[in-house]
Tab-separated table of C-alpha atoms and ligand atoms in Angstrom:
chain	number	residue	atom	x	y	z
A	1	MET	CA	-35.298	31.921	35.759
A	2	ALA	CA	-33.665	31.382	39.186
A	3	VAL	CA	-36.076	28.509	39.905
A	4	GLY	CA	-35.250	26.968	36.501
A	5	LEU	CA	-31.511	27.129	37.223
A	6	GLN	CA	-32.075	25.653	40.681
A	7	ARG	CA	-33.975	22.707	39.118
A	8	ILE	CA	-31.194	22.071	36.601
A	9	SER	CA	-28.613	22.161	39.383
A	10	MET	CA	-30.687	19.766	41.555
A	11	SER	CA	-31.037	17.268	38.686
A	12	ALA	CA	-27.306	17.544	37.971
A	13	ASN	CA	-26.563	16.813	41.651
A	14	LEU	CA	-28.929	13.854	41.569
A	15	LEU	CA	-27.204	12.545	38.429
A	16	HIS	CA	-23.810	12.984	40.119
A	17	ARG	CA	-24.946	11.146	43.241
A	18	THR	CA	-26.459	8.332	41.172
A	19	ILE	CA	-23.302	7.881	39.134
A	20	VAL	CA	-21.081	8.036	42.226
A	21	SER	CA	-23.117	5.398	44.041
A	22	ALA	CA	-23.064	3.171	40.933
A	23	MET	CA	-19.271	3.440	40.499
A	24	PRO	CA	-18.389	0.379	42.648
A	25	LEU	CA	-20.374	-1.683	40.115
A	26	VAL	CA	-18.236	-0.451	37.237
A	27	PRO	CA	-15.512	-2.961	36.307
A	28	GLN	CA	-12.014	-1.813	37.297
A	29	PRO	CA	-10.696	-1.757	33.708
A	30	ILE	CA	-13.321	0.874	32.867
A	31	VAL	CA	-12.535	2.891	35.980
A	32	TRP	CA	-8.874	2.618	34.946
A	33	ARG	CA	-9.769	4.097	31.584
A	34	PHE	CA	-10.910	7.381	33.076
A	35	SER	CA	-8.380	7.362	35.906
A	36	ARG	CA	-5.465	6.688	33.554
A	37	ARG	CA	-4.925	10.271	32.473
A	38	TYR	CA	-4.628	11.445	36.086
A	39	ILE	CA	-2.258	8.689	37.225
A	40	ALA	CA	1.223	7.962	35.884
A	41	GLY	CA	0.797	4.200	36.292
A	42	THR	CA	1.202	1.526	38.898
A	43	HIS	CA	5.026	1.383	39.071
A	44	LEU	CA	7.761	3.780	40.033
A	45	GLU	CA	9.185	3.524	36.514
A	46	ASP	CA	5.839	4.874	35.190
A	47	ALA	CA	6.227	7.926	37.424
A	48	TYR	CA	9.831	8.454	36.254
A	49	GLU	CA	8.754	8.160	32.610
A	50	THR	CA	6.004	10.750	33.135
A	51	VAL	CA	8.455	13.084	34.860
A	52	ARG	CA	10.953	12.668	31.991
A	53	LYS	CA	8.243	13.762	29.530
A	54	LEU	CA	7.284	16.707	31.729
A	55	ASN	CA	10.928	17.722	32.091
A	56	ALA	CA	11.315	17.551	28.302
A	57	GLU	CA	8.468	20.083	27.896
A	58	GLY	CA	10.025	22.324	30.549
A	59	SER	CA	7.857	21.430	33.586
A	60	THR	CA	8.987	19.859	36.840
A	61	GLY	CA	7.079	17.183	38.777
A	62	THR	CA	6.110	16.146	42.261
A	63	ILE	CA	5.794	12.374	42.589
A	64	ASP	CA	3.111	11.068	44.940
A	65	VAL	CA	3.046	7.437	46.104
A	66	LEU	CA	-0.683	6.726	46.126
A	67	GLY	CA	-2.014	5.679	49.501
A	68	GLU	CA	-3.728	7.205	52.494
A	69	ASP	CA	-5.306	6.361	55.815
A	70	SER	CA	-2.791	3.717	56.881
A	71	THR	CA	-4.075	1.744	59.857
A	72	ARG	CA	-1.117	-0.598	60.365
A	73	GLU	CA	2.643	-0.290	60.738
A	74	GLU	CA	3.223	-2.498	57.647
A	75	GLN	CA	1.407	0.061	55.499
A	76	VAL	CA	3.556	2.894	56.816
A	77	GLU	CA	6.703	0.875	56.209
A	78	ALA	CA	5.614	-0.080	52.692
A	79	ALA	CA	4.920	3.578	51.858
A	80	LEU	CA	8.279	4.677	53.277
A	81	GLU	CA	10.125	1.976	51.307
A	82	LEU	CA	8.509	3.191	48.087
A	83	TYR	CA	9.357	6.795	48.892
A	84	PHE	CA	12.981	5.889	49.674
A	85	ALA	CA	13.196	4.007	46.377
A	86	ALA	CA	11.619	6.976	44.575
A	87	LEU	CA	14.161	9.370	46.113
A	88	ASP	CA	17.075	7.139	45.107
A	89	GLY	CA	15.777	6.855	41.532
A	90	ILE	CA	15.099	10.585	41.216
A	91	ALA	CA	18.626	11.355	42.400
A	92	ALA	CA	20.273	8.658	40.269
A	93	ASP	CA	18.584	9.970	37.127
A	94	SER	CA	18.757	13.680	38.104
A	95	LEU	CA	15.029	14.009	37.426
A	96	GLY	CA	13.432	17.417	37.834
A	97	THR	CA	10.934	16.445	40.485
A	98	GLY	CA	10.151	16.578	44.176
A	99	ILE	CA	7.800	14.336	46.104
A	100	SER	CA	4.390	14.840	47.686
A	101	VAL	CA	3.158	12.895	50.683
A	102	LYS	CA	-0.074	12.484	52.616
A	103	LEU	CA	0.598	12.236	56.340
A	104	SER	CA	-2.297	9.803	56.841
A	105	GLU	CA	-0.309	7.425	54.636
A	106	LEU	CA	2.487	7.737	57.209
A	107	GLY	CA	0.149	6.860	60.082
A	108	LEU	CA	-1.287	10.249	61.094
A	109	ARG	CA	-4.697	8.805	61.884
A	110	TYR	CA	-3.556	5.992	64.130
A	111	ASP	CA	-0.293	7.070	65.739
A	112	MET	CA	0.862	10.674	65.694
A	113	ALA	CA	4.299	9.845	67.142
A	114	ARG	CA	4.869	7.194	64.473
A	115	CYS	CA	3.800	9.651	61.798
A	116	GLU	CA	6.245	12.264	63.088
A	117	ALA	CA	9.077	9.744	63.069
A	118	ALA	CA	8.184	8.523	59.571
A	119	THR	CA	8.011	12.102	58.279
A	120	GLU	CA	11.403	12.844	59.790
A	121	ALA	CA	12.880	9.724	58.172
A	122	LEU	CA	11.454	10.737	54.804
A	123	LEU	CA	12.706	14.323	55.099
A	124	THR	CA	16.160	13.138	56.163
A	125	ALA	CA	16.402	10.889	53.095
A	126	ALA	CA	15.106	13.660	50.814
A	127	GLU	CA	17.496	16.222	52.311
A	128	LYS	CA	20.427	13.883	51.611
A	129	HIS	CA	19.560	14.069	47.907
A	130	GLY	CA	18.517	17.754	47.946
A	131	ILE	CA	14.938	16.819	47.002
A	132	PHE	CA	11.908	18.884	48.036
A	133	VAL	CA	9.032	17.275	49.976
A	134	ARG	CA	5.512	18.708	49.853
A	135	ILE	CA	3.091	17.670	52.581
A	136	ASP	CA	-0.393	17.387	51.031
A	137	MET	CA	-3.355	18.659	53.037
A	138	GLU	CA	-6.117	16.129	53.670
A	139	ASP	CA	-9.584	16.609	55.145
A	140	SER	CA	-10.167	19.074	57.985
A	141	THR	CA	-9.885	16.432	60.720
A	142	THR	CA	-6.153	16.334	59.903
A	143	THR	CA	-5.410	20.057	59.488
A	144	ASP	CA	-4.118	20.777	63.016
A	145	ALA	CA	-1.928	17.682	63.128
A	146	THR	CA	-0.593	18.269	59.606
A	147	LEU	CA	0.328	21.867	60.392
A	148	ALA	CA	1.926	20.797	63.682
A	149	ILE	CA	4.142	18.253	61.923
A	150	TYR	CA	4.964	20.753	59.178
A	151	GLY	CA	5.888	23.313	61.858
A	152	LYS	CA	8.322	20.916	63.534
A	153	SER	CA	9.709	19.725	60.197
A	154	ARG	CA	10.593	23.155	58.902
A	155	GLU	CA	12.596	23.880	62.050
A	156	LYS	CA	14.932	21.063	60.993
A	157	PHE	CA	14.668	20.879	57.205
A	158	ASP	CA	14.867	23.464	54.431
A	159	ARG	CA	13.223	21.560	51.611
A	160	VAL	CA	9.731	21.043	52.971
A	161	GLY	CA	6.405	22.749	52.312
A	162	VAL	CA	2.742	22.237	53.066
A	163	ALA	CA	-0.553	22.622	51.199
A	164	ILE	CA	-3.278	25.058	52.290
A	165	GLN	CA	-6.917	24.901	51.166
A	166	SER	CA	-8.714	28.159	50.398
A	167	CYS	CA	-12.131	26.522	50.954
A	168	LEU	CA	-11.452	26.389	54.703
A	169	ARG	CA	-12.398	29.489	56.671
A	170	ARG	CA	-9.422	28.971	59.002
A	171	SER	CA	-6.819	29.039	56.234
A	172	GLU	CA	-6.167	32.792	56.247
A	173	ASP	CA	-5.323	32.592	59.960
A	174	ASP	CA	-3.200	29.495	59.378
A	175	VAL	CA	-1.196	31.264	56.689
A	176	ARG	CA	-0.826	34.369	58.840
A	177	GLN	CA	0.596	32.171	61.588
A	178	LEU	CA	2.937	30.364	59.194
A	179	LEU	CA	4.223	33.720	57.950
A	180	ASP	CA	4.656	35.011	61.515
A	181	GLU	CA	6.706	31.938	62.381
A	182	GLY	CA	9.205	32.638	59.590
A	183	GLN	CA	10.139	31.516	56.123
A	184	THR	CA	7.456	29.269	54.696
A	185	ASP	CA	6.578	27.356	51.544
A	186	VAL	CA	2.886	26.913	50.759
A	187	ARG	CA	1.059	25.137	47.955
A	188	LEU	CA	-2.220	27.029	47.710
A	189	CYS	CA	-5.174	25.026	46.374
A	190	LYS	CA	-8.961	25.247	46.653
A	191	GLY	CA	-9.285	21.921	48.532
A	192	ILE	CA	-10.739	18.673	47.229
A	193	TYR	CA	-12.623	17.502	50.323
A	194	ILE	CA	-16.275	18.242	51.027
A	195	GLU	CA	-16.218	19.923	54.430
A	196	PRO	CA	-18.941	20.897	56.929
A	197	GLU	CA	-20.532	24.226	56.095
A	198	GLU	CA	-19.621	25.828	59.457
A	199	ILE	CA	-15.921	25.616	58.678
A	200	SER	CA	-15.805	25.970	54.911
A	201	TYR	CA	-16.850	28.208	52.058
A	202	ARG	CA	-19.279	26.542	49.665
A	203	ASP	CA	-19.848	29.212	47.091
A	204	ALA	CA	-17.370	29.049	44.186
A	205	ASP	CA	-16.764	32.809	44.303
A	206	ASP	CA	-16.188	32.768	48.074
A	207	ILE	CA	-13.590	30.024	47.597
A	208	ARG	CA	-11.938	32.087	44.862
A	209	ASP	CA	-11.990	35.274	46.981
A	210	SER	CA	-10.405	33.402	49.857
A	211	TYR	CA	-7.786	31.984	47.454
A	212	ASN	CA	-6.911	35.458	46.183
A	213	ARG	CA	-6.708	36.962	49.670
A	214	ILE	CA	-4.347	34.211	50.818
A	215	LEU	CA	-2.309	34.478	47.638
A	216	ASP	CA	-1.880	38.221	48.247
A	217	MET	CA	-0.706	37.531	51.805
A	218	LEU	CA	1.881	35.052	50.564
A	219	LEU	CA	3.101	37.201	47.681
A	220	ALA	CA	3.378	40.289	49.915
A	221	ASP	CA	5.846	38.504	52.204
A	222	ASP	CA	9.117	38.146	50.395
A	223	THR	CA	10.329	35.333	52.643
A	224	ALA	CA	7.495	33.061	51.476
A	225	ARG	CA	7.483	30.700	48.496
A	226	VAL	CA	4.172	29.777	46.911
A	227	GLY	CA	2.913	27.022	44.652
A	228	ILE	CA	-0.106	28.430	42.828
A	229	ALA	CA	-2.009	25.145	42.460
A	230	THR	CA	-5.050	25.648	40.266
A	231	HIS	CA	-6.436	25.137	36.764
A	232	ASP	CA	-9.116	27.776	37.234
A	233	PRO	CA	-8.518	30.424	34.540
A	234	LEU	CA	-9.961	33.151	36.802
A	235	LEU	CA	-7.481	32.335	39.558
A	236	VAL	CA	-4.613	31.966	37.113
A	237	ASN	CA	-5.362	35.402	35.616
A	238	TYR	CA	-5.596	36.943	39.071
A	239	ALA	CA	-2.306	35.324	40.058
A	240	VAL	CA	-0.471	36.483	36.942
A	241	ASP	CA	-1.586	40.084	37.633
A	242	ALA	CA	-0.712	39.770	41.320
A	243	LEU	CA	2.810	38.528	40.500
A	244	THR	CA	3.410	41.742	38.552
A	245	ARG	CA	1.665	43.915	41.145
A	246	PHE	CA	3.875	42.554	43.958
A	247	GLY	CA	6.994	42.352	41.745
A	248	VAL	CA	7.537	38.708	42.711
A	249	ASP	CA	10.830	37.118	41.642
A	250	ARG	CA	10.653	33.901	39.682
A	251	ASP	CA	12.359	31.892	42.421
A	252	ARG	CA	9.521	32.711	44.868
A	253	TYR	CA	6.659	31.024	43.054
A	254	GLU	CA	5.583	28.365	40.605
A	255	VAL	CA	2.291	27.321	39.062
A	256	GLN	CA	1.207	23.772	39.922
A	257	MET	CA	-1.244	21.526	38.113
A	258	LEU	CA	-2.479	17.954	38.243
A	259	LEU	CA	-1.357	15.378	35.713
A	260	GLY	CA	-3.878	15.101	32.883
A	261	VAL	CA	-5.606	18.410	33.607
A	262	ALA	CA	-5.485	21.692	31.681
A	263	GLY	CA	-2.516	20.806	29.436
A	264	PRO	CA	-3.058	23.775	27.087
A	265	LEU	CA	-3.134	26.270	30.006
A	266	ARG	CA	-0.014	24.661	31.455
A	267	ARG	CA	1.874	24.991	28.174
A	268	LYS	CA	0.687	28.581	27.715
A	269	LEU	CA	2.018	29.518	31.173
A	270	LEU	CA	5.307	27.773	30.437
A	271	ALA	CA	5.611	29.669	27.156
A	272	GLU	CA	4.994	32.917	29.047
A	273	GLY	CA	7.993	32.155	31.266
A	274	HIS	CA	6.390	30.812	34.456
A	275	ASP	CA	7.794	27.753	36.208
A	276	VAL	CA	5.231	24.952	36.229
A	277	ARG	CA	5.169	21.805	38.359
A	278	VAL	CA	2.865	18.843	37.748
A	279	TYR	CA	1.535	16.470	40.416
A	280	VAL	CA	2.396	12.911	39.366
A	281	PRO	CA	0.574	10.236	41.417
A	282	PHE	CA	1.419	6.590	40.863
A	283	GLY	CA	0.952	3.241	42.568
A	284	GLU	CA	-1.039	0.082	43.037
A	285	LEU	CA	-3.551	1.951	45.208
A	286	TRP	CA	-4.901	3.959	42.257
A	287	TYR	CA	-8.400	2.458	42.465
A	288	HIS	CA	-8.967	3.423	46.072
A	289	TYR	CA	-7.611	6.899	45.334
A	290	SER	CA	-9.838	7.407	42.278
A	291	MET	CA	-12.976	6.192	44.019
A	292	ARG	CA	-12.293	8.198	47.144
A	293	ARG	CA	-11.731	11.354	45.179
A	294	LEU	CA	-14.871	10.674	43.218
A	295	ARG	CA	-16.956	10.189	46.348
A	296	GLU	CA	-15.441	13.247	47.986
A	297	ASN	CA	-16.045	15.528	45.072
A	298	PRO	CA	-19.032	14.717	42.846
A	299	HIS	CA	-17.846	17.418	40.424
A	300	MET	CA	-15.254	14.880	39.290
A	301	VAL	CA	-18.128	13.013	37.652
A	302	GLY	CA	-18.527	15.839	35.169
A	303	HIS	CA	-14.861	15.533	34.224
A	304	ILE	CA	-15.198	11.776	33.903
A	305	LEU	CA	-18.247	12.015	31.656
A	306	LYS	CA	-16.469	14.614	29.544
A	307	ASN	CA	-13.471	12.304	29.218
A	308	LEU	CA	-15.576	9.283	28.308
A	309	PHE	CA	-17.424	11.189	25.598
A	310	ALA	CA	-14.264	12.925	24.397
A	311	SER	CA	-12.538	9.595	23.866
A	312	HIS	CA	-15.098	8.400	21.283
B	401	FDA	P1	-11.856	23.984	39.478
B	401	FDA	O1	-12.233	22.746	40.204
B	401	FDA	O2	-12.838	25.091	39.359
B	401	FDA	O3	-11.293	23.609	38.094
B	401	FDA	C1	-11.011	24.576	37.096
B	401	FDA	C2	-11.026	23.879	35.760
B	401	FDA	O4	-9.954	22.924	35.718
B	401	FDA	C3	-12.294	23.028	35.532
B	401	FDA	O5	-13.313	23.782	34.953
B	401	FDA	C4	-11.784	21.950	34.619
B	401	FDA	O6	-11.741	22.429	33.298
B	401	FDA	C5	-10.372	21.732	35.092
B	401	FDA	N1	-10.283	20.625	36.039
B	401	FDA	C6	-10.110	20.714	37.377
B	401	FDA	N2	-9.982	19.470	37.912
B	401	FDA	C7	-10.101	18.597	36.885
B	401	FDA	C8	-10.070	17.191	36.755
B	401	FDA	N3	-9.871	16.400	37.809
B	401	FDA	N4	-10.218	16.643	35.513
B	401	FDA	C9	-10.387	17.418	34.427
B	401	FDA	N5	-10.429	18.760	34.477
B	401	FDA	C10	-10.290	19.343	35.679
B	401	FDA	N6	-6.434	19.443	47.253
B	401	FDA	C11	-6.363	19.193	48.573
B	401	FDA	O7	-7.382	19.199	49.262
B	401	FDA	N7	-5.146	18.939	49.144
B	401	FDA	C12	-3.991	18.938	48.438
B	401	FDA	O8	-2.914	18.733	49.005
B	401	FDA	C13	-4.074	19.200	47.051
B	401	FDA	N8	-2.955	19.189	46.288
B	401	FDA	C14	-3.034	19.626	44.986
B	401	FDA	C15	-1.874	19.756	44.232
B	401	FDA	C16	-1.932	20.282	42.957
B	401	FDA	C17	-0.675	20.461	42.174
B	401	FDA	C18	-3.193	20.692	42.413
B	401	FDA	C19	-3.288	21.331	41.068
B	401	FDA	C20	-4.346	20.490	43.125
B	401	FDA	C21	-4.282	19.949	44.408
B	401	FDA	N9	-5.426	19.735	45.151
B	401	FDA	C22	-5.332	19.454	46.480
B	401	FDA	C23	-6.761	19.753	44.482
B	401	FDA	C24	-7.372	21.121	44.539
B	401	FDA	O9	-7.730	21.412	45.863
B	401	FDA	C25	-8.621	21.200	43.635
B	401	FDA	O10	-9.548	20.247	44.043
B	401	FDA	C26	-8.329	20.999	42.166
B	401	FDA	O11	-7.143	21.625	41.801
B	401	FDA	C27	-9.448	21.616	41.326
B	401	FDA	O12	-9.560	22.995	41.619
B	401	FDA	P2	-9.171	24.154	40.595
B	401	FDA	O13	-8.537	25.264	41.365
B	401	FDA	O14	-8.397	23.626	39.467
B	401	FDA	O15	-10.573	24.731	40.160
């Protein structure tokens, strides 16, 4: 039986790898077809429109300007300009949304000092409008630098938080340190990047156990705010129980989901009285983003196949 299951899993992995390596041959309009549900569109107005719809159903948003791994100053400036425009538009229209940002988009990989300055400029603009900024967490080569910039940022700004990945073995210690340093705001997710085995959990249950341990740590500290970012029904059920167990006030947490994923679960949680925020990525760089995510996490292929078949 175990050998049979292993064979099925090996063939599934082979299928995933084959599809992933064939993806660059797929015409962009077809890639767009499966990416479309996860991305608001290519323009800022598309992101606003998506947020308006989410607000109408009772959810809030977090708008992400697609882009990562900037290698030149012009790319950092272009990203900042789009973020500034997004902040102005959000404020002008009183939209119920924050923003999310990847620090590699602001130059983290090529110039740490530039990235710090760009982050400060973004946070200053967001603070002016009272808009919250979430710093996404990228692959493990960026974790130390991301946490360092988050640490400095929260000394100066109130409306800033960071993401933590439960798949990383270090994350419990990182969260302990964040809590020791004072009031913190964490989006807790499993982590999308495939990481080396020495530093990450691979088994789905180990990743869930780590998630639940970290969630407990965050909920037990009443100075912390937490974004429970998952679509996994097991984690959602655990979280709902834990919120009652710790007697967590509504202003200390929210559930967070990705655009286009788990709509029914999102609406159920809303109906039960939980605050829900949806990640709304948009931008011209959608193709790069979709392909990168696909390469990083072959499990996405399963979702894509499901979507393709479901749309017929
Ligand atoms: P899991 O992958 O087990 O998914 C549970 C179920 O949800 C699946 O069975 C499927 O039904 C559905 N599902 C999940 N993803 C889907 C998809 N793409 N399409 C269709 N169905 C899907 N990661 C990171 O490394 N850094 C970050 O900063 C963030 N930020 C972030 C913000 C928000 C708001 C969310 C929800 C997620 C992230 N992530 C992230 C991604 C996160 O780490 C993780 O990869 C995904 O959320 C999927 O993990 P789940 O916990 O949903 O479990």
